Amino acid sequence: MSDLTNPVEPFLRSDRMPHIWCPGCGIGTTVNCFARALIESKIDLEHLALVSGIGCTGRVAGYVKLDSFHTTHGRAIPFATGLKLANPKLNVVVYSGDGDLSAIGGNHLIHAARRNIDLKVICVNNLIYAMTGGQTAPTTPGHAITSTSPYGTCEPAFNLPHLVEAAGAVYVARWTTFHVRQLARSIAEAFQKKGFSFIEVISPCPTLYQRRNKLGDGLDTMKYYKEKSKVRHGAPTSEAGLTMTGEIVVGKFVDRDRPDYQTLVRAQLAESLGDRFVEQAEMVCS
Amino acid sequence: MKADPRGVLTGVHFIDGDHACCEGALAAGARFAAGYPITPSTEVVERFASRVPTVGGTFIQMEDELAASITLQGAVWGGAKAFTVTSGPGFSLMMEHIGYAAMTETPCVFVDVQRGGPSTGLPTLPAQADMMQARWGSHGDYEIIALCPNSPQECFDLTIKAFNLAEEFRVPVMFMMDEVVGHMTEKVVIPPADQIEVTPRRHTRKSVDNYLPYETNGDMVPDMAHAGEGYKFHVTGLTHDEHGYPNMTPPVQDKLVRRLQNKIRAAADRIAMFEEQNLGDAEVVVVSYGITSRVAQRAIDLARQKGLKVGKLRLITAWPFPENKIRELSLKVKAFVVPELNLGQMVHEVERAAAGKAKTFAVSHAGGSVHHPEDILKVIVEASR
Ligand SMILES: Cc1ncc(C[n+]2csc(CCOP(=O)(O)OP(=O)(O)O)c2C)c(N)n1
Ligand code: SF4
Ligand SMILES: [Mg+2]
């Protein structure tokens, strides 16, 4: 019997299945990789919390068997910041969409990276606002058709690895949903880092993005990811911008160390206050 | 339970309302604050930033009020008692997360030191024009509690009360100060910790296997768990069932939203705090709150000297509105006079509760200063005719 069960099942709320995602959607694939990374890194699930914003990707929080928080649109990072600061023993993962994290939540993204809050951010980038019907996002590449850019987008798009590297992230990687092993490995690696880690996953939204742009179905998108992805570990993030049908630079771009926010705060307070500094006790106020 | 002595600065102090509010929060057990600077509220978090590392806790200055108002909620689910502090423009930005706290039943305190609005308005001058926003500012149906201190001493005492109510009802509590109360300096007595009662978190006693995050037992308030304790619970701002799982059907919506409302409404009389004076023989009752109650006191004294039968009802709890008290009085008195530093907010509640049984007179003021007592007196005289 046991070999028939999916190894990632213990990480999912099976009582909430079936999930809401469309056939061919990449979000489920990323969750699979996430679960595999948890298995691989033997992480203590009791001290792992997952925080999402709003969107198709935001629904991940509702499907994982963890302490999980589905917050408000764009605010997963500040919620996660409070959670982590109040209980530093927690490993806190932020799992959300490109629009949620980089548009409405863009300010929080850069400031959390600047502070180097010890969060693992997984950003599912389907190049669109999917949940609301496929509108233009800050990540939508030029010329793509969306429901609010019916004649094609003309705004320059964010290159998210470049943005978060500049803001201060200590770990930055990008994969596509074709790169399941590499993605799982990157997630596991991010758990070894202390500080702001950002993993972007380029993921298909066949229902809205691929269909509207005549880019085929989920399978065609996998072929595109396979053919056009170029693994360039350590590539300058400035060279990782995306276009609609061009090359996708993937790999681990940044892996560096600098003290995380809580380490800095404690050091500063201990130095300034000496004996008067009182370590934060466990906050549980029962 | 008794206050943790580490947070209690027992003694007699001469401090302003903002500082007293901070001491109240520390005494209540708040060990986490997230804020964004804004006059006239900033002194609360400035003091917290300086005090909390000597008590054991965290202050973080966030990038904006949208962040501050949700960071504190992350901290609550991590086990802390937490709050944020702001004024009008920041309060406007926090509305989204007042709704989130109401929906997810996250116990927390929002301090609003009111200044003149709308928009940037009068950054350094008082108003009481956020009273309706405090009640109705986020979308959807929900219920909150709001308290109105009228002195630095009350900024201390009632901040503790605000945290206690937040914990008891798992609701965001609005602490509605104003610029004058925030910046006036008076004597504040902080008692020993063993004389301060604090309400602990409603933590579940159930085992991991038996716990349902939004199941109620007896009363209408569910018990909480914190992240990292093994409960593996889910919290969402979507309409949810007792498992905490999204369930967007009309029956679940009806059950949830009515409970969120009823848990506060059913306890309204117990939550209601007011100060009364000379209500026995009163023909006219001045209903006021916050700094305006102190100006109104002068008007009431002057009216009494003139032989007018005037009583005082000071609202300490603004929300839930103590409508039973007003209804009861409306059967005995001729009129209510409601001075407030806005163009008419709580007066509508008084009028609604009085339901035509007694007349209601507003004494409005656009903010920027307090009323002149004479202006209130004039209306008392008119109402007494
Ligand atoms: C304050 C607010 N504004 C707008 C919305 C509507 N909304 C819901 S999800 C979403 C976009 C989500 O896009 P993304 O983060 O890329 O997630 P995806 O659905 O693509 O996974 C928007 C605009 C909202 N829920 N809240
Ligand atoms: S709309 Fe797009 S992103 Fe959302 S579930 Fe469907 S395929 Fe996935
Ligand atoms: Mg998206």
PDB file of C-alpha atoms in Angstrom, chain A residues 9-146:
ATOM      1  CA  GLU A   9       1.143  13.568   0.374  1.00  0.00           C
ATOM      2  CA  PRO A  10       2.101  14.002   4.041  1.00  0.00           C
ATOM      3  CA  PHE A  11       2.844  17.654   3.261  1.00  0.00           C
ATOM      4  CA  LEU A  12      -0.556  18.374   1.793  1.00  0.00           C
ATOM      5  CA  ARG A  13      -3.995  18.865   3.282  1.00  0.00           C
ATOM      6  CA  SER A  14      -5.591  15.936   1.498  1.00  0.00           C
ATOM      7  CA  ASP A  15      -8.953  16.928   3.002  1.00  0.00           C
ATOM      8  CA  ARG A  16      -8.819  20.027   0.793  1.00  0.00           C
ATOM      9  CA  MET A  17      -8.334  18.217  -2.501  1.00  0.00           C
ATOM     10  CA  PRO A  18      -9.155  18.635  -5.332  1.00  0.00           C
ATOM     11  CA  HIS A  19      -7.343  21.953  -5.644  1.00  0.00           C
ATOM     12  CA  ILE A  20      -8.588  24.894  -7.692  1.00  0.00           C
ATOM     13  CA  TRP A  21      -5.734  25.070 -10.201  1.00  0.00           C
ATOM     14  CA  CYS A  22      -6.404  24.549 -13.922  1.00  0.00           C
ATOM     15  CA  PRO A  23      -5.060  21.588 -15.890  1.00  0.00           C
ATOM     16  CA  GLY A  24      -1.595  22.461 -17.153  1.00  0.00           C
ATOM     17  CA  CYS A  25      -1.048  25.125 -14.478  1.00  0.00           C
ATOM     18  CA  GLY A  26       2.493  25.249 -13.150  1.00  0.00           C
ATOM     19  CA  ILE A  27       1.683  26.107  -9.536  1.00  0.00           C
ATOM     20  CA  GLY A  28       1.058  22.483  -8.533  1.00  0.00           C
ATOM     21  CA  THR A  29       4.437  21.505  -9.978  1.00  0.00           C
ATOM     22  CA  THR A  30       6.141  24.092  -7.798  1.00  0.00           C
ATOM     23  CA  VAL A  31       4.344  22.762  -4.719  1.00  0.00           C
ATOM     24  CA  ASN A  32       5.577  19.288  -5.560  1.00  0.00           C
ATOM     25  CA  CYS A  33       9.132  20.609  -5.749  1.00  0.00           C
ATOM     26  CA  PHE A  34       8.645  22.437  -2.476  1.00  0.00           C
ATOM     27  CA  ALA A  35       7.469  19.255  -0.771  1.00  0.00           C
ATOM     28  CA  ARG A  36      10.403  17.332  -2.215  1.00  0.00           C
ATOM     29  CA  ALA A  37      12.762  19.991  -0.915  1.00  0.00           C
ATOM     30  CA  LEU A  38      11.252  19.582   2.546  1.00  0.00           C
ATOM     31  CA  ILE A  39      11.835  15.841   2.385  1.00  0.00           C
ATOM     32  CA  GLU A  40      15.357  16.307   1.070  1.00  0.00           C
ATOM     33  CA  SER A  41      16.359  18.843   3.685  1.00  0.00           C
ATOM     34  CA  LYS A  42      14.632  16.914   6.518  1.00  0.00           C
ATOM     35  CA  ILE A  43      13.290  20.171   7.786  1.00  0.00           C
ATOM     36  CA  ASP A  44      11.369  20.153  11.060  1.00  0.00           C
ATOM     37  CA  LEU A  45       7.789  20.656   9.885  1.00  0.00           C
ATOM     38  CA  GLU A  46       6.564  21.784  13.302  1.00  0.00           C
ATOM     39  CA  HIS A  47       8.705  24.873  13.065  1.00  0.00           C
ATOM     40  CA  LEU A  48       7.936  25.660   9.472  1.00  0.00           C
ATOM     41  CA  ALA A  49       5.288  28.240   8.608  1.00  0.00           C
ATOM     42  CA  LEU A  50       4.116  29.259   5.160  1.00  0.00           C
ATOM     43  CA  VAL A  51       2.653  32.653   4.320  1.00  0.00           C
ATOM     44  CA  SER A  52       0.907  33.573   1.074  1.00  0.00           C
ATOM     45  CA  GLY A  53      -0.645  36.669  -0.371  1.00  0.00           C
ATOM     46  CA  ILE A  54      -3.610  36.657  -2.741  1.00  0.00           C
ATOM     47  CA  GLY A  55      -3.778  35.085  -6.185  1.00  0.00           C
ATOM     48  CA  CYS A  56      -3.787  31.616  -7.743  1.00  0.00           C
ATOM     49  CA  THR A  57      -0.355  31.140  -6.165  1.00  0.00           C
ATOM     50  CA  GLY A  58      -1.624  32.632  -2.906  1.00  0.00           C
ATOM     51  CA  ARG A  59      -3.823  29.576  -2.533  1.00  0.00           C
ATOM     52  CA  VAL A  60      -0.757  27.431  -1.819  1.00  0.00           C
ATOM     53  CA  ALA A  61      -1.072  28.311   1.869  1.00  0.00           C
ATOM     54  CA  GLY A  62      -4.422  26.543   1.962  1.00  0.00           C
ATOM     55  CA  TYR A  63      -3.078  23.252   0.627  1.00  0.00           C
ATOM     56  CA  VAL A  64       0.060  22.636   2.676  1.00  0.00           C
ATOM     57  CA  LYS A  65      -0.130  20.790   5.975  1.00  0.00           C
ATOM     58  CA  LEU A  66       1.833  23.407   7.902  1.00  0.00           C
ATOM     59  CA  ASP A  67       0.995  26.434  10.003  1.00  0.00           C
ATOM     60  CA  SER A  68      -0.151  28.418   7.009  1.00  0.00           C
ATOM     61  CA  PHE A  69      -1.417  31.940   6.544  1.00  0.00           C
ATOM     62  CA  HIS A  70      -3.336  33.292   3.577  1.00  0.00           C
ATOM     63  CA  THR A  71      -2.974  37.013   4.180  1.00  0.00           C
ATOM     64  CA  THR A  72      -3.962  40.046   2.091  1.00  0.00           C
ATOM     65  CA  HIS A  73      -2.887  41.032  -1.412  1.00  0.00           C
ATOM     66  CA  GLY A  74       0.787  42.010  -1.381  1.00  0.00           C
ATOM     67  CA  ARG A  75       1.289  41.742   2.373  1.00  0.00           C
ATOM     68  CA  ALA A  76       2.633  38.234   2.832  1.00  0.00           C
ATOM     69  CA  ILE A  77       6.147  39.551   3.423  1.00  0.00           C
ATOM     70  CA  PRO A  78       5.310  41.987   6.231  1.00  0.00           C
ATOM     71  CA  PHE A  79       3.073  39.366   7.896  1.00  0.00           C
ATOM     72  CA  ALA A  80       5.924  36.857   7.619  1.00  0.00           C
ATOM     73  CA  THR A  81       8.290  39.471   9.043  1.00  0.00           C
ATOM     74  CA  GLY A  82       6.163  39.791  12.193  1.00  0.00           C
ATOM     75  CA  LEU A  83       5.867  36.033  12.525  1.00  0.00           C
ATOM     76  CA  LYS A  84       9.613  35.501  12.190  1.00  0.00           C
ATOM     77  CA  LEU A  85      10.562  38.319  14.561  1.00  0.00           C
ATOM     78  CA  ALA A  86       8.122  37.147  17.227  1.00  0.00           C
ATOM     79  CA  ASN A  87       9.288  33.552  16.982  1.00  0.00           C
ATOM     80  CA  PRO A  88      12.806  33.353  15.522  1.00  0.00           C
ATOM     81  CA  LYS A  89      12.753  29.567  15.879  1.00  0.00           C
ATOM     82  CA  LEU A  90      10.324  29.352  12.978  1.00  0.00           C
ATOM     83  CA  ASN A  91      11.456  28.787   9.427  1.00  0.00           C
ATOM     84  CA  VAL A  92       9.195  31.121   7.479  1.00  0.00           C
ATOM     85  CA  VAL A  93       8.452  30.633   3.792  1.00  0.00           C
ATOM     86  CA  VAL A  94       6.625  33.210   1.696  1.00  0.00           C
ATOM     87  CA  TYR A  95       4.914  31.616  -1.289  1.00  0.00           C
ATOM     88  CA  SER A  96       3.177  33.979  -3.659  1.00  0.00           C
ATOM     89  CA  GLY A  97       2.665  35.290  -7.168  1.00  0.00           C
ATOM     90  CA  ASP A  98       4.624  37.783  -9.256  1.00  0.00           C
ATOM     91  CA  GLY A  99       1.908  40.429  -9.071  1.00  0.00           C
ATOM     92  CA  ASP A 100       1.380  39.988  -5.361  1.00  0.00           C
ATOM     93  CA  LEU A 101       5.075  40.202  -4.521  1.00  0.00           C
ATOM     94  CA  SER A 102       6.319  42.756  -7.032  1.00  0.00           C
ATOM     95  CA  ALA A 103       3.388  45.104  -7.741  1.00  0.00           C
ATOM     96  CA  ILE A 104       1.158  45.737  -4.735  1.00  0.00           C
ATOM     97  CA  GLY A 105       3.763  44.165  -2.462  1.00  0.00           C
ATOM     98  CA  GLY A 106       6.820  45.570  -4.238  1.00  0.00           C
ATOM     99  CA  ASN A 107       7.682  47.994  -1.494  1.00  0.00           C
ATOM    100  CA  HIS A 108       7.686  45.236   1.122  1.00  0.00           C
ATOM    101  CA  LEU A 109       9.784  43.003  -1.138  1.00  0.00           C
ATOM    102  CA  ILE A 110      12.643  45.467  -1.494  1.00  0.00           C
ATOM    103  CA  HIS A 111      12.603  46.497   2.161  1.00  0.00           C
ATOM    104  CA  ALA A 112      12.611  42.922   3.452  1.00  0.00           C
ATOM    105  CA  ALA A 113      15.572  42.209   1.138  1.00  0.00           C
ATOM    106  CA  ARG A 114      17.303  45.377   2.317  1.00  0.00           C
ATOM    107  CA  ARG A 115      16.813  44.447   5.967  1.00  0.00           C
ATOM    108  CA  ASN A 116      17.804  40.880   5.170  1.00  0.00           C
ATOM    109  CA  ILE A 117      14.908  39.382   7.083  1.00  0.00           C
ATOM    110  CA  ASP A 118      15.431  35.630   7.321  1.00  0.00           C
ATOM    111  CA  LEU A 119      12.626  34.599   4.927  1.00  0.00           C
ATOM    112  CA  LYS A 120      12.542  32.122   2.049  1.00  0.00           C
ATOM    113  CA  VAL A 121      10.502  33.679  -0.730  1.00  0.00           C
ATOM    114  CA  ILE A 122       9.169  31.491  -3.530  1.00  0.00           C
ATOM    115  CA  CYS A 123       7.745  33.617  -6.307  1.00  0.00           C
ATOM    116  CA  VAL A 124       5.680  31.843  -8.930  1.00  0.00           C
ATOM    117  CA  ASN A 125       6.017  34.081 -11.952  1.00  0.00           C
ATOM    118  CA  ASN A 126       3.374  33.365 -14.572  1.00  0.00           C
ATOM    119  CA  LEU A 127       3.974  36.835 -16.058  1.00  0.00           C
ATOM    120  CA  ILE A 128       0.405  37.850 -15.314  1.00  0.00           C
ATOM    121  CA  TYR A 129      -2.313  38.519 -12.744  1.00  0.00           C
ATOM    122  CA  ALA A 130      -3.957  35.153 -13.162  1.00  0.00           C
ATOM    123  CA  MET A 131      -6.525  34.992 -10.366  1.00  0.00           C
ATOM    124  CA  THR A 132      -8.329  38.071 -11.607  1.00  0.00           C
ATOM    125  CA  GLY A 133      -8.452  37.019 -15.250  1.00  0.00           C
ATOM    126  CA  GLY A 134      -5.085  37.729 -16.824  1.00  0.00           C
ATOM    127  CA  GLN A 135      -4.300  41.403 -16.484  1.00  0.00           C
ATOM    128  CA  THR A 136      -0.921  43.048 -17.049  1.00  0.00           C
ATOM    129  CA  ALA A 137       1.582  42.602 -14.226  1.00  0.00           C
ATOM    130  CA  PRO A 138       4.893  44.421 -13.672  1.00  0.00           C
ATOM    131  CA  THR A 139       6.468  41.197 -14.977  1.00  0.00           C
ATOM    132  CA  THR A 140       4.491  40.945 -18.226  1.00  0.00           C
ATOM    133  CA  PRO A 141       7.002  41.043 -21.105  1.00  0.00           C
ATOM    134  CA  GLY A 142       6.675  43.626 -23.859  1.00  0.00           C
ATOM    135  CA  HIS A 143       4.066  43.042 -26.580  1.00  0.00           C
ATOM    136  CA  ALA A 144       2.214  40.349 -24.635  1.00  0.00           C
ATOM    137  CA  ILE A 145      -1.554  40.575 -24.881  1.00  0.00           C
ATOM    138  CA  THR A 146      -3.410  40.698 -21.587  1.00  0.00           C
TER     139      THR A 146
END
